[in-house]
Coordinates of C-alpha atoms and ligand atoms in Angstrom, one line a residue:
M214 CA 98.1 186.9 149.3
I215 CA 100.2 188.5 146.8
E216 CA 103.6 186.6 146.8
R217 CA 106.6 188.9 147.5
R218 CA 109.6 186.6 146.1
D219 CA 112.6 187.6 147.9
K220 CA 110.9 190.6 149.2
M221 CA 110.7 191.9 145.5
I222 CA 107.5 193.4 144.1
R223 CA 107.3 193.8 140.4
V224 CA 104.0 195.2 138.6
L225 CA 103.0 195.6 135.4
G226 CA 100.9 199.0 134.9
I227 CA 98.6 199.7 132.0
E228 CA 97.0 203.3 131.3
T229 CA 94.6 204.1 128.7
S230 CA 92.1 206.8 130.3
C231 CA 92.8 209.4 127.9
D232 CA 95.1 209.5 124.5
E233 CA 98.1 207.8 125.6
T234 CA 98.5 204.2 125.4
A235 CA 100.8 203.1 128.0
A236 CA 102.3 200.2 130.2
S237 CA 105.4 199.9 132.4
V238 CA 107.3 197.5 134.6
V239 CA 108.1 198.9 138.1
A240 CA 110.1 197.0 140.5
L241 CA 110.6 197.5 144.3
R242 CA 113.1 195.4 146.6
E243 CA 112.4 196.5 150.1
G244 CA 115.3 198.7 151.5
S245 CA 116.1 199.9 148.0
E246 CA 114.9 202.6 145.7
P247 CA 112.4 201.7 143.5
E248 CA 113.1 200.9 140.2
I249 CA 111.2 201.9 136.7
L250 CA 112.3 199.0 134.6
S251 CA 110.5 200.1 131.3
N252 CA 108.1 203.0 130.6
V253 CA 106.4 202.9 127.2
V254 CA 103.8 205.5 126.1
L255 CA 102.2 205.8 122.8
S256 CA 100.7 209.5 122.2
Q257 CA 97.5 209.5 119.7
I258 CA 98.4 213.4 119.5
E259 CA 98.3 212.7 115.6
E260 CA 95.1 211.1 115.5
H261 CA 93.1 213.9 117.4
A262 CA 95.2 217.0 115.9
A263 CA 92.7 217.2 113.1
F264 CA 89.9 217.5 115.3
G265 CA 91.4 219.9 117.9
G266 CA 90.9 217.7 120.6
V267 CA 90.8 214.0 121.7
V268 CA 87.7 212.4 120.4
P269 CA 86.9 209.4 122.6
E270 CA 85.9 206.7 120.2
I271 CA 89.0 207.3 118.0
A272 CA 90.9 207.3 121.4
A273 CA 89.3 204.0 122.3
R274 CA 89.9 202.5 118.7
A275 CA 93.5 203.1 118.9
H276 CA 93.9 201.8 122.4
V277 CA 92.6 198.7 120.9
E278 CA 95.1 198.6 118.4
A279 CA 98.3 199.6 120.2
L280 CA 98.0 198.1 123.8
D281 CA 98.7 194.4 122.9
G282 CA 102.2 195.6 121.4
I283 CA 102.8 198.2 124.1
V284 CA 102.1 195.5 127.1
E285 CA 104.7 193.5 125.0
A286 CA 107.0 196.1 124.5
A287 CA 106.8 197.2 128.2
L288 CA 107.5 193.4 129.5
A289 CA 110.6 192.8 126.7
D290 CA 112.4 196.5 127.6
S291 CA 112.4 195.5 131.5
G292 CA 113.7 191.8 131.2
T293 CA 110.7 190.6 132.8
E294 CA 108.6 187.8 131.9
L295 CA 104.7 188.0 132.5
A296 CA 105.1 184.8 134.8
E297 CA 107.7 187.1 137.0
V298 CA 105.6 189.9 137.9
D299 CA 103.7 189.8 140.8
A300 CA 100.7 191.5 139.9
V301 CA 98.8 193.9 137.1
A302 CA 97.7 197.3 137.8
A303 CA 95.4 199.2 135.5
T304 CA 93.8 202.3 135.5
A305 CA 90.0 201.9 136.1
G306 CA 89.1 205.7 136.1
P307 CA 88.6 208.6 135.9
G308 CA 88.8 209.1 132.1
L309 CA 86.9 208.5 128.8
V310 CA 85.3 205.0 129.6
G311 CA 85.8 203.6 125.9
G312 CA 89.7 203.4 126.8
L313 CA 89.1 202.5 130.5
I314 CA 87.3 199.4 129.3
V315 CA 90.0 198.6 126.7
G316 CA 92.8 198.6 129.2
L317 CA 91.1 197.2 132.3
M318 CA 89.6 194.1 130.0
T319 CA 93.2 193.6 128.8
A320 CA 94.5 194.0 132.3
K321 CA 91.9 191.4 133.1
A322 CA 93.0 189.0 130.4
V323 CA 96.6 189.1 131.5
A324 CA 96.3 188.7 134.9
S325 CA 94.1 185.9 134.6
A326 CA 95.7 184.0 131.9
A327 CA 98.9 184.5 133.8
G328 CA 97.4 183.6 137.2
K329 CA 98.0 187.3 138.3
P330 CA 95.8 189.3 141.0
L331 CA 94.8 192.3 139.4
L332 CA 94.6 195.9 140.8
A333 CA 92.1 198.3 139.7
I334 CA 94.0 201.7 140.1
N335 CA 92.8 205.4 140.0
H336 CA 94.5 207.2 137.5
L337 CA 94.5 210.3 140.5
E338 CA 96.4 208.3 142.7
G339 CA 98.6 207.3 140.2
H340 CA 99.5 211.1 139.8
A341 CA 99.2 211.8 143.3
L342 CA 101.7 209.1 144.6
T343 CA 104.3 209.7 141.9
A344 CA 106.8 211.6 144.1
R345 CA 107.4 209.1 146.4
L346 CA 108.2 206.7 143.3
T347 CA 110.7 209.6 142.0
D348 CA 111.9 211.3 145.3
G349 CA 110.8 209.0 147.8
L350 CA 108.7 211.6 149.6
D351 CA 106.9 211.0 152.7
F352 CA 103.1 211.8 153.8
P353 CA 101.8 214.2 154.6
Y354 CA 102.4 216.5 151.4
L355 CA 99.9 218.8 148.8
L356 CA 99.8 217.7 145.3
L357 CA 98.9 220.2 142.5
L358 CA 97.4 218.5 139.6
V359 CA 96.7 220.5 136.4
S360 CA 96.0 218.7 133.5
G361 CA 93.5 218.6 130.6
G362 CA 90.8 217.0 132.8
H363 CA 92.0 218.1 136.4
T364 CA 92.9 221.0 138.4
Q365 CA 92.9 220.6 141.8
I366 CA 94.9 220.4 145.0
V367 CA 95.0 217.5 147.1
L368 CA 96.3 216.9 150.7
V369 CA 98.3 213.2 150.3
R370 CA 97.3 211.6 153.8
G371 CA 98.7 208.4 152.7
V372 CA 98.1 205.5 150.3
G373 CA 94.3 205.7 149.5
D374 CA 94.2 208.4 152.2
Y375 CA 93.5 211.9 149.9
Q376 CA 91.7 215.1 150.6
R377 CA 90.3 217.5 148.4
W378 CA 91.1 221.1 149.2
A379 CA 90.4 223.2 146.0
T380 CA 89.2 222.1 142.6
T381 CA 87.7 224.1 139.5
I382 CA 84.5 225.6 139.6
D383 CA 84.2 225.6 135.4
D384 CA 87.0 224.7 133.0
A385 CA 90.5 222.6 133.8
L386 CA 93.5 224.6 133.4
G387 CA 94.7 222.4 130.5
E388 CA 90.9 222.9 128.6
A389 CA 91.4 226.7 129.1
F390 CA 95.0 226.6 127.2
D391 CA 93.5 224.3 124.6
K392 CA 90.7 226.5 124.0
T393 CA 93.1 229.8 124.2
A394 CA 95.1 228.3 121.3
K395 CA 92.1 227.2 119.4
M396 CA 90.8 230.6 119.6
L397 CA 93.8 232.3 118.2
G398 CA 94.2 229.5 115.6
L399 CA 97.3 227.9 117.4
P400 CA 97.6 223.9 116.7
Y401 CA 96.7 221.4 119.3
P402 CA 97.7 220.6 121.7
G403 CA 97.4 224.1 122.6
G404 CA 99.1 224.3 126.1
P405 CA 102.7 224.1 124.2
N406 CA 101.6 226.7 121.6
V407 CA 100.4 229.1 123.9
E408 CA 103.6 228.8 125.7
K409 CA 106.1 229.1 123.0
A410 CA 103.9 231.9 121.4
A411 CA 103.8 233.7 124.9
K412 CA 107.5 234.2 124.7
D413 CA 107.7 237.1 122.3
G414 CA 104.6 238.5 124.0
D415 CA 104.2 241.6 126.2
P416 CA 102.1 240.4 129.3
R417 CA 100.9 243.9 130.4
R418 CA 99.1 244.6 127.2
F419 CA 95.8 242.9 128.3
G420 CA 94.8 243.1 131.8
F421 CA 93.0 239.8 131.9
P422 CA 91.4 238.9 135.0
R423 CA 92.9 236.7 137.9
P424 CA 89.8 234.4 138.3
M425 CA 89.1 233.7 142.2
K426 CA 92.3 235.7 143.4
G427 CA 92.1 236.8 146.7
S428 CA 88.8 234.8 147.3
A429 CA 88.2 233.1 150.5
Q430 CA 87.1 230.0 148.7
P431 CA 90.1 228.0 148.0
D432 CA 89.0 226.6 144.1
F433 CA 89.6 227.8 140.7
S434 CA 87.9 229.3 137.8
F435 CA 88.9 229.5 134.1
A436 CA 85.4 230.4 132.5
G437 CA 85.7 234.1 132.8
L438 CA 89.5 234.4 131.8
K439 CA 88.7 232.5 128.6
T440 CA 85.6 234.7 127.7
A441 CA 88.1 237.8 128.5
V442 CA 90.4 236.1 126.0
R443 CA 87.7 235.5 123.3
Q444 CA 86.8 239.4 123.7
A445 CA 90.1 240.7 123.3
A446 CA 90.7 238.4 120.4
T447 CA 87.5 239.6 118.7
A448 CA 88.4 243.2 119.5
A449 CA 91.7 243.1 118.0
A450 CA 90.8 240.8 114.9
P451 CA 92.6 240.4 112.2
L452 CA 95.2 239.3 114.8
S453 CA 99.0 239.7 113.7
D454 CA 101.7 237.6 115.1
K455 CA 102.4 240.4 117.8
D456 CA 98.4 240.3 118.7
V457 CA 98.2 236.2 119.3
A458 CA 101.9 237.0 121.3
D459 CA 100.8 239.7 123.5
I460 CA 97.5 237.7 124.2
C461 CA 99.1 234.4 125.1
A462 CA 101.7 236.3 127.5
S463 CA 98.9 238.2 128.9
F464 CA 96.7 235.0 129.3
Q465 CA 99.9 233.1 131.0
A466 CA 100.4 235.9 133.3
A467 CA 97.3 235.8 134.5
V468 CA 97.2 232.2 135.1
S469 CA 100.3 231.9 137.0
D470 CA 99.3 234.7 138.9
A471 CA 95.7 233.3 140.0
L472 CA 97.7 230.0 140.4
A473 CA 100.1 231.0 142.8
D474 CA 97.3 233.1 144.9
R475 CA 95.4 229.7 145.2
V476 CA 98.1 227.5 145.8
G477 CA 99.6 230.3 148.5
R478 CA 96.2 229.8 150.2
C479 CA 96.5 225.8 150.5
L480 CA 100.1 226.1 151.6
A481 CA 99.4 228.4 154.5
R482 CA 96.6 226.0 155.4
F483 CA 98.8 222.9 155.4
R484 CA 101.2 225.2 157.6
A485 CA 98.8 225.7 159.9
E486 CA 97.3 222.0 160.0
Y487 CA 100.8 220.2 160.0
R488 CA 103.1 222.3 162.1
D489 CA 105.3 219.1 163.1
V490 CA 106.0 218.5 159.2
A491 CA 109.4 219.8 159.1
A492 CA 110.2 220.1 155.4
P493 CA 106.5 220.8 154.0
A494 CA 106.4 219.7 150.0
L495 CA 104.1 221.0 147.2
V496 CA 104.4 218.3 144.1
V497 CA 102.7 219.1 140.9
A498 CA 101.5 216.7 138.1
G499 CA 99.8 216.9 134.9
G500 CA 100.9 218.4 131.3
V501 CA 100.5 222.3 132.7
A502 CA 103.0 221.5 135.0
A503 CA 105.3 221.6 132.0
N504 CA 104.9 225.3 131.4
R505 CA 107.9 227.4 132.7
E506 CA 106.6 230.4 133.7
I507 CA 103.8 228.6 135.8
R508 CA 106.7 226.2 137.4
A509 CA 108.2 229.5 138.2
A510 CA 105.4 231.3 139.9
L511 CA 105.0 228.1 141.8
E512 CA 108.5 227.6 143.0
A513 CA 108.4 231.5 143.7
Q514 CA 105.2 231.0 146.3
C515 CA 106.9 227.9 147.7
A516 CA 109.9 229.8 148.4
K517 CA 107.9 232.5 150.0
S518 CA 105.9 230.0 152.1
G519 CA 109.1 227.8 153.1
F520 CA 107.8 224.6 150.9
R521 CA 109.9 222.4 149.1
F522 CA 108.8 222.1 145.1
I523 CA 108.9 219.1 143.8
A524 CA 107.9 218.6 140.0
P525 CA 108.8 214.9 138.7
P526 CA 110.4 214.7 135.3
H527 CA 108.3 215.6 132.5
E528 CA 107.5 212.0 131.4
L529 CA 106.4 211.1 134.6
C530 CA 104.1 214.6 135.3
T531 CA 101.9 213.6 132.1
D532 CA 100.3 210.2 131.5
N533 CA 102.2 207.4 131.8
A534 CA 102.2 203.6 133.1
A535 CA 104.7 203.7 135.6
M536 CA 102.9 205.8 138.1
I537 CA 100.0 203.0 137.6
A538 CA 102.4 200.2 138.3
W539 CA 103.5 202.1 141.3
A540 CA 100.4 202.8 142.6
G541 CA 99.7 199.1 142.7
I542 CA 103.1 198.6 144.5
E543 CA 101.9 201.2 147.1
R544 CA 98.8 199.2 147.4
I545 CA 100.0 196.0 147.8
R546 CA 102.4 197.4 150.7
A547 CA 100.0 199.0 152.2
G548 CA 97.7 195.8 152.3
L549 CA 94.9 197.2 150.2
A550 CA 95.1 194.6 147.4
G551 CA 94.7 191.2 146.5
K552 CA 93.4 189.8 149.6
D553 CA 91.4 187.3 147.9
G554 CA 93.8 185.6 145.5
P555 CA 94.3 185.5 142.2
G556 CA 90.8 185.1 140.4
K557 CA 88.9 186.2 143.4
D558 CA 89.9 189.7 143.6
E559 CA 87.3 192.3 143.5
A560 CA 89.4 194.1 140.8
F561 CA 88.1 191.2 138.6
S562 CA 84.2 192.6 138.8
F563 CA 85.4 196.2 139.0
V564 CA 83.5 198.5 136.7
P565 CA 85.4 201.3 134.8
R566 CA 84.6 204.6 136.3
S567 CA 84.1 207.7 134.1
R568 CA 84.0 209.8 137.4
W569 CA 85.9 208.5 140.4
P570 CA 87.1 211.4 142.8
L571 CA 90.0 210.8 144.8
D572 CA 88.4 212.0 147.8
E573 CA 85.2 210.3 147.7
V574 CA 83.9 212.5 150.6
S575 CA 84.5 216.1 149.0
A576 CA 80.9 216.7 147.0
P577 CA 81.3 218.0 143.5
V578 CA 81.9 221.6 143.2
V579 CA 79.9 221.5 139.5
G580 CA 77.1 219.2 139.4
S581 CA 77.1 216.4 137.1
G582 CA 78.3 218.1 133.8
R583 CA 81.1 217.1 131.9
R584 CA 83.7 219.1 133.1
G585 CA 82.9 218.2 136.6
A586 CA 83.3 214.5 135.7
K587 CA 87.2 214.2 136.1
A588 CA 87.7 216.9 138.5
Ligands
KG4_5 O1 98.3 215.4 131.8 P1 98.4 215.5 130.3 O2 99.3 215.1 129.3 O3 96.8 215.0 129.7 C1 95.9 214.9 130.4 O4 95.0 215.8 130.3 O5 95.6 213.8 131.4 O6 97.9 217.3 130.0 C2 97.3 217.7 128.9 C3 97.1 218.9 129.0 C4 97.0 219.7 127.6 O7 95.8 220.7 128.3 C5 97.9 220.5 127.3 O8 97.6 221.6 126.5 C6 98.5 221.0 128.8 O9 98.6 219.8 129.4 N1 99.8 221.3 128.3 C7 100.2 222.7 128.8 C8 101.8 222.5 128.1 N2 102.2 221.3 128.0 C9 100.8 220.7 127.8 N3 99.9 223.6 129.2 C10 100.4 224.8 129.5 N4 101.8 224.8 128.9 C11 102.7 223.7 128.4 N5 103.8 223.5 128.2
ZN6 ZN1 96.2 212.0 134.1

C-alpha cells in the first residue's frame, strides 16, 4: 500500500506525451485544498515551428535532453526531496510513443531508485480531473476537451469512470486551426495566430459550413470546413491581410457556432439523465479552450442551458504535469493504485500506449487511422 504520512499525499507527475516536457509536485492534505507545489513546463514550440507541426522524432529527442533537469527543477521548486514524495505518476498514453517512452521510463527509473510506487496515467484522465484540482468540482460533470489531438465530450462520473458522448469523426479542432493557419501562411502554432488575425476580420464575409449542426448524431466534424476554407482562400488569392482576417473570422464564427450546437445537445442529455444534480457543470480543457470567441460561445450556451462554465487557468488547460500528479493522487485516494507495493506495481510493466481511449467501451468513430489515435 502507498503510505500516507500525516494523511498528506505528495505525488511527482511527469508529462511527455506531445511537445511539452513537464514535471510537477502536487500535494493533498486530507481536509484541505490540494496544492500545486511546483509546475514546470518546457515547450518545444521553437523546435517544431520550422516544420509547421510537431515532428515525433524531434519531440522524443528534446524530451530525453530536457526531462532530467525538468524533474529536478520541479522537486527543487516544490521544496520537496524525492524521498518525501509518496508516488511517481507519469503519462503512459495516449500520445506520441517516443515521448511516452521517455517519460514513463524516466518515471520507472526514478520510482525504483527511490523505492516509490509508480502510477501509469492516462493523459486524458489528467485533463478530465483537472477541474477537481482547481475548482473542487464534484462528480458527475461534462468535459469538453479540445486540443491538437482530441475533440471530445466526456461524461466524468468518477475516477476511472468515463463515458464518451461525442468525438470527432475526422480532424481534431486544434488541427483544423493549425491547418487553416498553414493554408493562410500564418505561423505555427496556428490557433493563437488565427485568433489574432480574426480580430480585425468580418465573420460574415464567408458563409462557411457549420459541420454536423442540428445532427442527431452528437459528434464533431471539421474536415469539410477545412476544405471550404481552402476553396475560399484559393478563390480569393493572392490574399491581402484583409482577406486573411476575414477568412479567419469567418472560420472562427463557424467553429464557435458548430461547437455550441454540439455541446448544447450533450448539456440537454446530461440534464435529462442527471435531474438530481443541482448545479450541473461543463468543464473545458485543451489548448483551443484558450480561444476567447469559442469560450464566449460556450459560456453563452451554458448560461442558456443552466450550466456552470468552468475553464481552469490556461496553464492547467494545456498540457502540464500537475494534472498528471493530481490524477495520481485521485487514483491513490480511490484505492486504484499501488496495491502491490513498490516494485511490484503493475505500472512498472506497463507499456506506453499511443492509443488509449478514456472510455474503453465506446468504439472508435474513425477506424484505425492516425486521426483516430488520440480521439
Ligand atoms: O492542449 P494543447 O496545448 O496541446 C495538445 O494538442 O495536446 O493544444 C494545442 C492546440 C493547437 O492545435 C493550437 O493551435 C490550439 O491548441 N490553440 C488554439 C489557441 N491556442 C492554442 N486554438 C484556437 N485559439 C487559440 N487561442
Ligand atoms: Zn492534452
